[in-house]
PDB file of C-alpha atoms in Angstrom:
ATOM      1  CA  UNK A  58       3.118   8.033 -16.552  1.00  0.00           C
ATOM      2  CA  UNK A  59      -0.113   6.123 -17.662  1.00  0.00           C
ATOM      3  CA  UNK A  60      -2.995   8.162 -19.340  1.00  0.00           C
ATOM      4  CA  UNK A  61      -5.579   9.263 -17.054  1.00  0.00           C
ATOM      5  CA  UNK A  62      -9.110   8.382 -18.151  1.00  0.00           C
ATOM      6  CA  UNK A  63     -12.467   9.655 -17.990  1.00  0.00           C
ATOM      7  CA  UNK A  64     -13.630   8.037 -14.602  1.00  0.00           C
ATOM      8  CA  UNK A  65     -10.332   8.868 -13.090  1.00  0.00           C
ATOM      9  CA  UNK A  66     -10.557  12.702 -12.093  1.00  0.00           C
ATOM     10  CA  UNK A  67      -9.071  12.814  -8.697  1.00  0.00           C
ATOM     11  CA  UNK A  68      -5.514  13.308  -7.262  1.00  0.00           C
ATOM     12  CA  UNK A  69      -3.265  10.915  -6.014  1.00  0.00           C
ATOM     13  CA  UNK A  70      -1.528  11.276  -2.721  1.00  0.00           C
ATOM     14  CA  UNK A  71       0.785   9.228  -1.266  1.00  0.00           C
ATOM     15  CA  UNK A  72       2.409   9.227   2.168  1.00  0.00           C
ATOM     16  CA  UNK A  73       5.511   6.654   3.766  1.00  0.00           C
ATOM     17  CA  UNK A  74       7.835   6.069   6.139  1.00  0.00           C
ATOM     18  CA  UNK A  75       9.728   3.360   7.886  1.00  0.00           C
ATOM     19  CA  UNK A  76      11.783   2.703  11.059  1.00  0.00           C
ATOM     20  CA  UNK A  77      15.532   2.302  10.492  1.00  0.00           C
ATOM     21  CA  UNK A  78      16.815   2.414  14.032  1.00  0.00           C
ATOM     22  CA  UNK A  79      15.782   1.574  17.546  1.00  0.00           C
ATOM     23  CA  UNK A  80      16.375   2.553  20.882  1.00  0.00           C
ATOM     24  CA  UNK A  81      15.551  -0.570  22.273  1.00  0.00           C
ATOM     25  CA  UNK A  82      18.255  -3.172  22.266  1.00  0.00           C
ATOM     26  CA  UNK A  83      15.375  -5.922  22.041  1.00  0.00           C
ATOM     27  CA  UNK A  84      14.783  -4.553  18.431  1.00  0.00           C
ATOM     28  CA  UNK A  85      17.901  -5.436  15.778  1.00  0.00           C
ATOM     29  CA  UNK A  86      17.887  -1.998  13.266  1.00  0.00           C
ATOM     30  CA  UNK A  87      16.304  -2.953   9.980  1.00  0.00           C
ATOM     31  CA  UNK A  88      18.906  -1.014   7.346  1.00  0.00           C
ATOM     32  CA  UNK A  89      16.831  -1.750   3.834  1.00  0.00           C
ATOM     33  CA  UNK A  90      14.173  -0.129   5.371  1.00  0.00           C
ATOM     34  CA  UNK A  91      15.583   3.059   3.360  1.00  0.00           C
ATOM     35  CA  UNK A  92      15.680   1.044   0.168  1.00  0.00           C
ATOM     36  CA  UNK A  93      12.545   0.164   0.385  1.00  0.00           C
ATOM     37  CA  UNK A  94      11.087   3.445   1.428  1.00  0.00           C
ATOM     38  CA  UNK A  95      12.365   4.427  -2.258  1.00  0.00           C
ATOM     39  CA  UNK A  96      11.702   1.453  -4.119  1.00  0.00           C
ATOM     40  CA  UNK A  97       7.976   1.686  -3.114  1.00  0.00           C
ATOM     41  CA  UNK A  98       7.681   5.219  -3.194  1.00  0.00           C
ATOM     42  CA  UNK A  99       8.796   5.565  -7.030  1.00  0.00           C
ATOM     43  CA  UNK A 100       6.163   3.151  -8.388  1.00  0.00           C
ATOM     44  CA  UNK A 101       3.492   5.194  -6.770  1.00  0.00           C
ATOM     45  CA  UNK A 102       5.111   7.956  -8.339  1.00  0.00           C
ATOM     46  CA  UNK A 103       5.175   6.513 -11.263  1.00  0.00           C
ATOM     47  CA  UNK A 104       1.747   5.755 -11.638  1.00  0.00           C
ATOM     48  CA  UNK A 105       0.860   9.457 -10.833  1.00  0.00           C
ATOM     49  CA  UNK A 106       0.846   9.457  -7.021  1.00  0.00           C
ATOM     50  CA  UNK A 107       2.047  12.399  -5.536  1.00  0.00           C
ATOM     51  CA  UNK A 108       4.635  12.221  -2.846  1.00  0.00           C
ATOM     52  CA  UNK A 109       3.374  14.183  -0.107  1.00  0.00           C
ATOM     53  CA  UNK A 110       5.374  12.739   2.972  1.00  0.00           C
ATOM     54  CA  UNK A 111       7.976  10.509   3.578  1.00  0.00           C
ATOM     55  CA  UNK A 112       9.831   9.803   6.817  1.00  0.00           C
ATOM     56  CA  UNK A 113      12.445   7.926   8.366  1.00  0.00           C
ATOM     57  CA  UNK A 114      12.507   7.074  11.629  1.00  0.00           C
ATOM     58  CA  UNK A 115       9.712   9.124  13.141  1.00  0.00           C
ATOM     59  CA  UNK A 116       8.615   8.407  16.780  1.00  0.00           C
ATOM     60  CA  UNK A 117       4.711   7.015  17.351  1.00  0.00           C
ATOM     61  CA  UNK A 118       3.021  10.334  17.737  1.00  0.00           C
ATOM     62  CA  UNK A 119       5.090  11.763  14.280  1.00  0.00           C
ATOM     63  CA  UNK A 120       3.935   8.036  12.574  1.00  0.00           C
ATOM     64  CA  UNK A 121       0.406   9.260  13.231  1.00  0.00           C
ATOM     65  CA  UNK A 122       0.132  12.719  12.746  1.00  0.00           C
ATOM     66  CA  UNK A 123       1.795  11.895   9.150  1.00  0.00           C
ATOM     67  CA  UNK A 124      -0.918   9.804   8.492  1.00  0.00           C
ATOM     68  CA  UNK A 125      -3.721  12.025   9.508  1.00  0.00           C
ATOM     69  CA  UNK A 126      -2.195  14.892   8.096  1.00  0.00           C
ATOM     70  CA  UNK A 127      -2.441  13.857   4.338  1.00  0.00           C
ATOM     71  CA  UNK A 128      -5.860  13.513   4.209  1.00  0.00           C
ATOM     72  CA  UNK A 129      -7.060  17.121   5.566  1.00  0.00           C
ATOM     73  CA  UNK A 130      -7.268  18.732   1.797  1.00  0.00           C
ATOM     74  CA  UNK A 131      -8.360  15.530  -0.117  1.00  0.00           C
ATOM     75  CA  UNK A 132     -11.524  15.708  -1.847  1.00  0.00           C
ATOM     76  CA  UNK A 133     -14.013  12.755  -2.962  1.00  0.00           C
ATOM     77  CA  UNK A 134     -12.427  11.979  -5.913  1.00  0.00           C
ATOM     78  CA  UNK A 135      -9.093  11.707  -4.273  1.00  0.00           C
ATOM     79  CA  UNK A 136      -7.258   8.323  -3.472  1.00  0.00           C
ATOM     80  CA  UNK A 137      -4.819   7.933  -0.731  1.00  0.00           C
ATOM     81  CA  UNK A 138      -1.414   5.347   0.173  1.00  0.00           C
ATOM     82  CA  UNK A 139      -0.079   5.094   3.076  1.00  0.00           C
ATOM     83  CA  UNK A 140       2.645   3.035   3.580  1.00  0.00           C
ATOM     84  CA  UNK A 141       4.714   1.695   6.786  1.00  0.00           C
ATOM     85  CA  UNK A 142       8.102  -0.711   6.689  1.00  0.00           C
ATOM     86  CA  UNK A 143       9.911  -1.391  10.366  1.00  0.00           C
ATOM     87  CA  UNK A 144       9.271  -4.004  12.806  1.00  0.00           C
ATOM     88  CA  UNK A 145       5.563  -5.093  13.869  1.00  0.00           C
ATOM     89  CA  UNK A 146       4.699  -6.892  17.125  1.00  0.00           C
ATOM     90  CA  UNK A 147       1.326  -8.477  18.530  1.00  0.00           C
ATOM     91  CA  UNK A 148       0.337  -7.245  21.612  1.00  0.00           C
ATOM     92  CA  UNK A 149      -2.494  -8.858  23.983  1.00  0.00           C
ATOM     93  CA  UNK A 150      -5.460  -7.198  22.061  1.00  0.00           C
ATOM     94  CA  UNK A 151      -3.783  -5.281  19.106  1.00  0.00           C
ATOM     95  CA  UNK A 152      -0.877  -5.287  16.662  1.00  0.00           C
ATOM     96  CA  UNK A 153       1.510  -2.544  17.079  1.00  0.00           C
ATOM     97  CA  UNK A 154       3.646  -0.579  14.386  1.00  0.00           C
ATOM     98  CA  UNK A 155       7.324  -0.473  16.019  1.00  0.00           C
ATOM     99  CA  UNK A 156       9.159   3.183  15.752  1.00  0.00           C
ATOM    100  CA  UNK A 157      12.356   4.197  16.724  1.00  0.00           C
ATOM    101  CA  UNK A 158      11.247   4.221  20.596  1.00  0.00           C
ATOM    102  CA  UNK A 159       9.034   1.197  21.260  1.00  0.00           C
ATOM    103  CA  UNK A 160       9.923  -1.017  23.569  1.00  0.00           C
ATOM    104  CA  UNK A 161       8.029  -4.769  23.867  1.00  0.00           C
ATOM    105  CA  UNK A 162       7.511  -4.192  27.954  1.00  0.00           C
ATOM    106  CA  UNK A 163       5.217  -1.419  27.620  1.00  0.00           C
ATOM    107  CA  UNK A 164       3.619  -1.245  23.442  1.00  0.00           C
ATOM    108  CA  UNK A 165       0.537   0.609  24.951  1.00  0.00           C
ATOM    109  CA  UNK A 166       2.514   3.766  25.783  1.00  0.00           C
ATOM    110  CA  UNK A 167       5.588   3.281  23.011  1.00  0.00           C
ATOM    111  CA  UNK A 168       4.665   2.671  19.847  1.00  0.00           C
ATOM    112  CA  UNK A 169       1.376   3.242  17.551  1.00  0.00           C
ATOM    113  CA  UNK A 170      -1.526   0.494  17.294  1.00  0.00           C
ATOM    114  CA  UNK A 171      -2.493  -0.616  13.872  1.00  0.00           C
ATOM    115  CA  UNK A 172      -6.321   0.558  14.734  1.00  0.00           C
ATOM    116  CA  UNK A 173      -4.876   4.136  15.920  1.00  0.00           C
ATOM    117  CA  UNK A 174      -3.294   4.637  12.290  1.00  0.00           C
ATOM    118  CA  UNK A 175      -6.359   3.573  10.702  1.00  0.00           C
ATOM    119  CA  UNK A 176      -8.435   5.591  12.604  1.00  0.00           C
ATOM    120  CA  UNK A 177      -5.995   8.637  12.026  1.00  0.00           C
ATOM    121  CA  UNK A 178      -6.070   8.275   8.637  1.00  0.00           C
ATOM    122  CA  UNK A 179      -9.791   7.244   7.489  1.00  0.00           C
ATOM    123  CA  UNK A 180     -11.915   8.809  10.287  1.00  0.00           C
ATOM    124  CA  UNK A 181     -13.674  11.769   8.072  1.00  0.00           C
ATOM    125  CA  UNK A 182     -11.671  11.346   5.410  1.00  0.00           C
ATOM    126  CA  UNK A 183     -13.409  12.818   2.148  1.00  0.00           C
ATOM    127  CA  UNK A 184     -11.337  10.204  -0.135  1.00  0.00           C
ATOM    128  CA  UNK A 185     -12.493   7.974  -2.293  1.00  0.00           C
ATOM    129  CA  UNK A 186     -10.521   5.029  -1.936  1.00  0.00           C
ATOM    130  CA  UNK A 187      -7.278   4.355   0.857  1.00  0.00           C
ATOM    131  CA  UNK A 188      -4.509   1.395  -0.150  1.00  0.00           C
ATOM    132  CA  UNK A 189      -2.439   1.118   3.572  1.00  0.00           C
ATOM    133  CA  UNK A 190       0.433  -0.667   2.930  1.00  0.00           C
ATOM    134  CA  UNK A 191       1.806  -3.007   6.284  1.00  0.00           C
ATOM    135  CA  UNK A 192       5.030  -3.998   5.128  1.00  0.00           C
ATOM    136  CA  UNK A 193       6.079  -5.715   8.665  1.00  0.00           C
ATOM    137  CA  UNK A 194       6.597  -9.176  10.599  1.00  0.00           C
ATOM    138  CA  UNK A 195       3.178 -10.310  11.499  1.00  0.00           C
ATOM    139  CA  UNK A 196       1.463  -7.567   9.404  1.00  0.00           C
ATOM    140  CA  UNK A 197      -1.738 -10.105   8.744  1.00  0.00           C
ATOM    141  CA  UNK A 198      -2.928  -9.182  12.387  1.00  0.00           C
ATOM    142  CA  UNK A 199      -2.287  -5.562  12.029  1.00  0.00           C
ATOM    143  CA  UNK A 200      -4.933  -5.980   8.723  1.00  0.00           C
ATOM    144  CA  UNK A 201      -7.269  -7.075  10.252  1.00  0.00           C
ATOM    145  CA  UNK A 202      -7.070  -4.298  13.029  1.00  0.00           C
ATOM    146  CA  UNK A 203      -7.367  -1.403  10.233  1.00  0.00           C
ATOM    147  CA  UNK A 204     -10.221  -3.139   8.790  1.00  0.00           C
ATOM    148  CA  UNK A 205     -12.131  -3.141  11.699  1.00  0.00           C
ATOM    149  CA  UNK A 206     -11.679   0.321  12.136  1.00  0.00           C
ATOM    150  CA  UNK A 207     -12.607   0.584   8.846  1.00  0.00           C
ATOM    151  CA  UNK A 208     -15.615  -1.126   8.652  1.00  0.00           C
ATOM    152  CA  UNK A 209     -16.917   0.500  12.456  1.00  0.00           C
ATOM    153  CA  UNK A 210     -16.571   3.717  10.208  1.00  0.00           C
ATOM    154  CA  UNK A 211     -19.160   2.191   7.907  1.00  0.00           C
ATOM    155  CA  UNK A 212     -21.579   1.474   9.738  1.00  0.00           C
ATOM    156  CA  UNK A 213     -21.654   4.088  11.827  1.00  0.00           C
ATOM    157  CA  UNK A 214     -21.942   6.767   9.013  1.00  0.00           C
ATOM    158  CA  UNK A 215     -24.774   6.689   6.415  1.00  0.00           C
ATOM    159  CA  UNK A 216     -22.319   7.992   3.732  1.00  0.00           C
ATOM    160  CA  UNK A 217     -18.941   9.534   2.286  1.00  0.00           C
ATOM    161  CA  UNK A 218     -17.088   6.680   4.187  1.00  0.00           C
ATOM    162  CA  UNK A 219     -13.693   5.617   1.580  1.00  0.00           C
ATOM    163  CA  UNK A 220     -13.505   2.203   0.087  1.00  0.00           C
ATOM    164  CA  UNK A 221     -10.383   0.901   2.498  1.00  0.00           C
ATOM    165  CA  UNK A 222      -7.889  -1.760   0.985  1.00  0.00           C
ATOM    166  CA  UNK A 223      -4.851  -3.362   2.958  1.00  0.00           C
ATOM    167  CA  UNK A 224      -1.844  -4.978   1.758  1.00  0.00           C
ATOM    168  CA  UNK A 225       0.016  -7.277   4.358  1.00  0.00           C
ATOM    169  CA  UNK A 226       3.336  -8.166   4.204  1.00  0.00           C
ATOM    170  CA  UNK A 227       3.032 -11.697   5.729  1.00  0.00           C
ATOM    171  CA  UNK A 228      -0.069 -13.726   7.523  1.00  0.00           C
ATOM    172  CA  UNK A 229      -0.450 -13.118  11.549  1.00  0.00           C
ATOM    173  CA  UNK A 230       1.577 -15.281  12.651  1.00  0.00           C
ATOM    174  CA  UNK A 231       4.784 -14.751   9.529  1.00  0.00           C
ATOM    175  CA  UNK A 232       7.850 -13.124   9.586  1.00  0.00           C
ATOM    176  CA  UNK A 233       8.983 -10.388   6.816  1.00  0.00           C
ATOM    177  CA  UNK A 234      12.093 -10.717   4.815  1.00  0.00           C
ATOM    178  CA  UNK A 235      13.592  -7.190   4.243  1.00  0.00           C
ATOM    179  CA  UNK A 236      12.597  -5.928   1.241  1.00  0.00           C
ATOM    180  CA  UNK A 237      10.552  -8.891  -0.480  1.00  0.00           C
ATOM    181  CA  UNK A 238       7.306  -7.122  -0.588  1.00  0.00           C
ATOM    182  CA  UNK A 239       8.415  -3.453  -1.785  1.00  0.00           C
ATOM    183  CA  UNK A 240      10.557  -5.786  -4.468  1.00  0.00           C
ATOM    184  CA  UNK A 241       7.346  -7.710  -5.391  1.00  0.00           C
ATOM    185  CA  UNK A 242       5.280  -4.640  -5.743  1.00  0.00           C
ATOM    186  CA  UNK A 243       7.831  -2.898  -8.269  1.00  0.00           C
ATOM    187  CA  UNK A 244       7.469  -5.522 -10.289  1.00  0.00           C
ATOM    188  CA  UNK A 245       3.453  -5.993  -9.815  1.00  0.00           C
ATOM    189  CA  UNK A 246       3.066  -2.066 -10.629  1.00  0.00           C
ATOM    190  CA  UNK A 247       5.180  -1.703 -13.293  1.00  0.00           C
ATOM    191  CA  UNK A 248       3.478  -4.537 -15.182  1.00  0.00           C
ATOM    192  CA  UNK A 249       6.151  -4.886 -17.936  1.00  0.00           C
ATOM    193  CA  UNK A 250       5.280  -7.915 -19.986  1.00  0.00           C
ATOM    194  CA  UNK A 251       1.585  -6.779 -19.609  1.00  0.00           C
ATOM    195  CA  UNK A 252       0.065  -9.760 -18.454  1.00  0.00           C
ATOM    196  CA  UNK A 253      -2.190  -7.504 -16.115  1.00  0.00           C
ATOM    197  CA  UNK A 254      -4.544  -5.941 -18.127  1.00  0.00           C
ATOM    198  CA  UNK A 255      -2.543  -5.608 -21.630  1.00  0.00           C
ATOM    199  CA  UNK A 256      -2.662  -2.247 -23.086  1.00  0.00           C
ATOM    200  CA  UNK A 257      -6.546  -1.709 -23.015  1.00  0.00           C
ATOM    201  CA  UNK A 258      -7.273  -2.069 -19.283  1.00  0.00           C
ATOM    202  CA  UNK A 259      -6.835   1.211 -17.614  1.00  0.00           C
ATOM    203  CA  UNK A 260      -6.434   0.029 -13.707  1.00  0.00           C
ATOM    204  CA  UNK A 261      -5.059  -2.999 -12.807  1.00  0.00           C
ATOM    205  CA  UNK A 262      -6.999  -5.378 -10.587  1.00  0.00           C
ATOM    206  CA  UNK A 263      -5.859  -5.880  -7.242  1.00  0.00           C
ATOM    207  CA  UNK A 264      -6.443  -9.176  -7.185  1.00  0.00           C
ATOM    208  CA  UNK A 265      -4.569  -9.330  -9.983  1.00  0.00           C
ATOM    209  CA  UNK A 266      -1.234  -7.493  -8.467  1.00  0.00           C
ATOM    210  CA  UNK A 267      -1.848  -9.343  -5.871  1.00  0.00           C
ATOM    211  CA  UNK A 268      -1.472 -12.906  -7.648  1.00  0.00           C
ATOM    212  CA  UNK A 269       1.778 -11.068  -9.097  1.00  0.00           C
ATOM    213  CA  UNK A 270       3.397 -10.255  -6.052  1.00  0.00           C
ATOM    214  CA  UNK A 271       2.533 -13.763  -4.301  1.00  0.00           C
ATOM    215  CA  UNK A 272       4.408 -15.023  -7.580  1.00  0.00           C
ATOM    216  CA  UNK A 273       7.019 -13.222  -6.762  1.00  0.00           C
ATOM    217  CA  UNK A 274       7.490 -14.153  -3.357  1.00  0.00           C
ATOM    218  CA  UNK A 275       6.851 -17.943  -3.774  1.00  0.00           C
ATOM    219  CA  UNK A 276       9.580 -18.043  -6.129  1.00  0.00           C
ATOM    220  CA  UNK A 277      12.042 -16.058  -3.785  1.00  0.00           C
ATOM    221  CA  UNK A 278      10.609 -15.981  -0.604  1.00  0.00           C
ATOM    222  CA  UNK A 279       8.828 -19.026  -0.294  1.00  0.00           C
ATOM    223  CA  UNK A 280       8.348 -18.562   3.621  1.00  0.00           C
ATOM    224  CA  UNK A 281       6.504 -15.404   3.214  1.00  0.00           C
ATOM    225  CA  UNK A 282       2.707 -14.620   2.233  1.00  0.00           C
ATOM    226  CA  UNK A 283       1.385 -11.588   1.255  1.00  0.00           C
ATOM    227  CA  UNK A 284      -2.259 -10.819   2.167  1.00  0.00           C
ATOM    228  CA  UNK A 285      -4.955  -8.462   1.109  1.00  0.00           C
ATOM    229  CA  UNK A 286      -8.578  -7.201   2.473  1.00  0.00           C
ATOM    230  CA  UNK A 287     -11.188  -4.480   1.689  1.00  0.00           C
ATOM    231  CA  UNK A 288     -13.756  -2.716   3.347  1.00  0.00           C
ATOM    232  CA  UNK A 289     -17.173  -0.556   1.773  1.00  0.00           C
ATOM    233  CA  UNK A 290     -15.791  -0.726  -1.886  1.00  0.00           C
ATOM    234  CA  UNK A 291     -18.379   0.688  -4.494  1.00  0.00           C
ATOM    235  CA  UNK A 292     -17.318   0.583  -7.950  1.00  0.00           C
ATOM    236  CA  UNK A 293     -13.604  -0.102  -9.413  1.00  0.00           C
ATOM    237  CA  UNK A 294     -10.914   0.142  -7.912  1.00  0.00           C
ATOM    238  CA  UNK A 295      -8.602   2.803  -9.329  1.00  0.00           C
ATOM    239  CA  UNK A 296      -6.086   2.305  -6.831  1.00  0.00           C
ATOM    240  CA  UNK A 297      -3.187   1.029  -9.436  1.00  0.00           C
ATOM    241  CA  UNK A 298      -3.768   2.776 -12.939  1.00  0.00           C
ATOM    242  CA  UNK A 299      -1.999   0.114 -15.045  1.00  0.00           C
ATOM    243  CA  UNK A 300       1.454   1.949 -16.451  1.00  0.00           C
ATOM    244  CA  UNK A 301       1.086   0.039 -19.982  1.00  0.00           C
ATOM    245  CA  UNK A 302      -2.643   1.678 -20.787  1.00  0.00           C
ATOM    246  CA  UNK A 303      -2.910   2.817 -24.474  1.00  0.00           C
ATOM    247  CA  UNK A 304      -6.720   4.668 -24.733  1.00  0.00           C
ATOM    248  CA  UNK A 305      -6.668   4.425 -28.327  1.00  0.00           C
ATOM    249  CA  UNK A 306      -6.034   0.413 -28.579  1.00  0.00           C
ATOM    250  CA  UNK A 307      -9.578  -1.485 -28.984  1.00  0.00           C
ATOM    251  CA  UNK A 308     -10.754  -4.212 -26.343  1.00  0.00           C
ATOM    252  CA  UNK A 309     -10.803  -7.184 -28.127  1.00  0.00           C
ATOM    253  CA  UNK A 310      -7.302  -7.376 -29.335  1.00  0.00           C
ATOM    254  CA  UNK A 311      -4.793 -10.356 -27.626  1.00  0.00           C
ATOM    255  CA  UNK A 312      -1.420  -9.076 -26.473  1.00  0.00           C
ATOM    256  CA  UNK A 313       0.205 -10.064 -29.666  1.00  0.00           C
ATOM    257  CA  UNK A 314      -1.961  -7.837 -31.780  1.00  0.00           C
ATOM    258  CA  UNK A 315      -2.176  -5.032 -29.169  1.00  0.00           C
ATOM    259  CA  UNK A 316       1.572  -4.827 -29.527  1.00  0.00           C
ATOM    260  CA  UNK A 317       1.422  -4.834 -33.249  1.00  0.00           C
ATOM    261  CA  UNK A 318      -0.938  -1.957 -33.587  1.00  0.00           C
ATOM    262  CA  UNK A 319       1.059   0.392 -31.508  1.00  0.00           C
ATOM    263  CA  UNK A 320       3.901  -0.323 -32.847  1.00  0.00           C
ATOM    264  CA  UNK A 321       2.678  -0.331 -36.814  1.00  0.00           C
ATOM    265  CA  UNK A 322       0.571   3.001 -35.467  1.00  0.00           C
TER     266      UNK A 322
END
């Protein structure tokens, strides 16, 4: 687990699920969705995130109160993930999250709009900062849904509104291989030959992991896109502490010497 610095005093909470199976027959069963559900979950983990829920297979009302649930004892130094895997679908207005009910003829009334999950889970929410995590077909549209919720938030309360980031699987009008983004975000998070950051730079950038996982996917998945956005961020973002941090290296040193001193010290 990385250190935890001075400016990073909060807790970590993390919440997922994914849809596995559907009732519909016009939705094919997605069976990495497990897989993925894991391989995500343990980086967060791993960077000190603690698991509060995870769920497969819930129905649209059980995929939202999840969401709103975690963030009822989180305080303002408290950061928040919430992640979602399963089959995604734009309807006339809004993007839809597919569970284990939805049916395409009637979206409205089956499964959960992006905007109601972001609503659910930033609307007077004490946290600091919120990573969602759309890891579905078409996910780009259901971005830019959560950050308009987001941002309405903003401006219609002076203060104590969370900094909001999303991470797409694929632009608004891509498909989603199975398990190319959670894949892509293992390897982003756990930052092994330290190119994000080194040892001396405690969080690592989003833009950065971001850059990493596109990396990842052009080279394996060159029809997919990952996408990112942000909404009322003040400060750093602490989202991804960077697993490699060593507090007592000095700035200043390359990767070859950073190396070198913690392994001579």
């Amino acid at each position: 687990m990385p250190s935890q610095s001075d400016s990073d005093v909060g807790r970590r909470c993390l919440v997922a699920a994914g849809t596995v199976h559907y009732e519909s027959a016009l939705h094919s069963d997605l069976h990495q969705v497990p897989e993925e559900v894991r391989r995500v979950v343990a980086s967060f983990v791993a960077l000190g995130y603690e698991r509060r829920s995870v769920v497969l297979d819930p129905d649209a009302q059980q995929l939202r109160g999840l969401f709103a649930d975690v963030k009822r004892d989180v305080s303002e130094e408290d950061i928040i993930v919430a992640y979602y895997t399963g089959h995604g679908e734009r309807g006339t207005d809004r993007f839809y999250l597919l569970t284990r009910e939805s049916n395409s003829r009637y979206l409205s009334d089956t499964a959960l709009a992006a905007e109601e999950l972001a609503r659910a889970l930033t609307e007077d929410c004490k946290a600091s900062q919120i990573l969602v995590i759309l890891d579905t077909c078409y996910a780009g549209a259901g971005s830019a849904d959560v950050a308009q919720i987001a941002n309405r938030l903003t401006v219609t309360r002076a203060s104590g509104v969370p900094a909001v980031f999303v991470i797409a699987a694929a632009r608004p009008k891509q498909e989603a291989e199975q398990g190319a983004l959670s894949l892509a975000v293992e390897q982003a998070l756990a930052n092994r030959d330290e190119r994000l950051g080194g040892r001396v730079q405690p969080f690592l950038a989003v833009d950065q992991v971001m850059e990493e996982v596109n990396s990842y996917l052009k080279q394996r998945h060159s029809a997919q896109v990952a996408t990112w956005s942000c909404v009322n961020v003040r400060g750093l973002c602490r989202l991804f502490p960077n697993p490699q941090y060593r507090p007592d290296i000095h700035v200043g040193l390359d990767l070859e010497m950073q190396r070198a001193f913690t392994e001579h010290w």
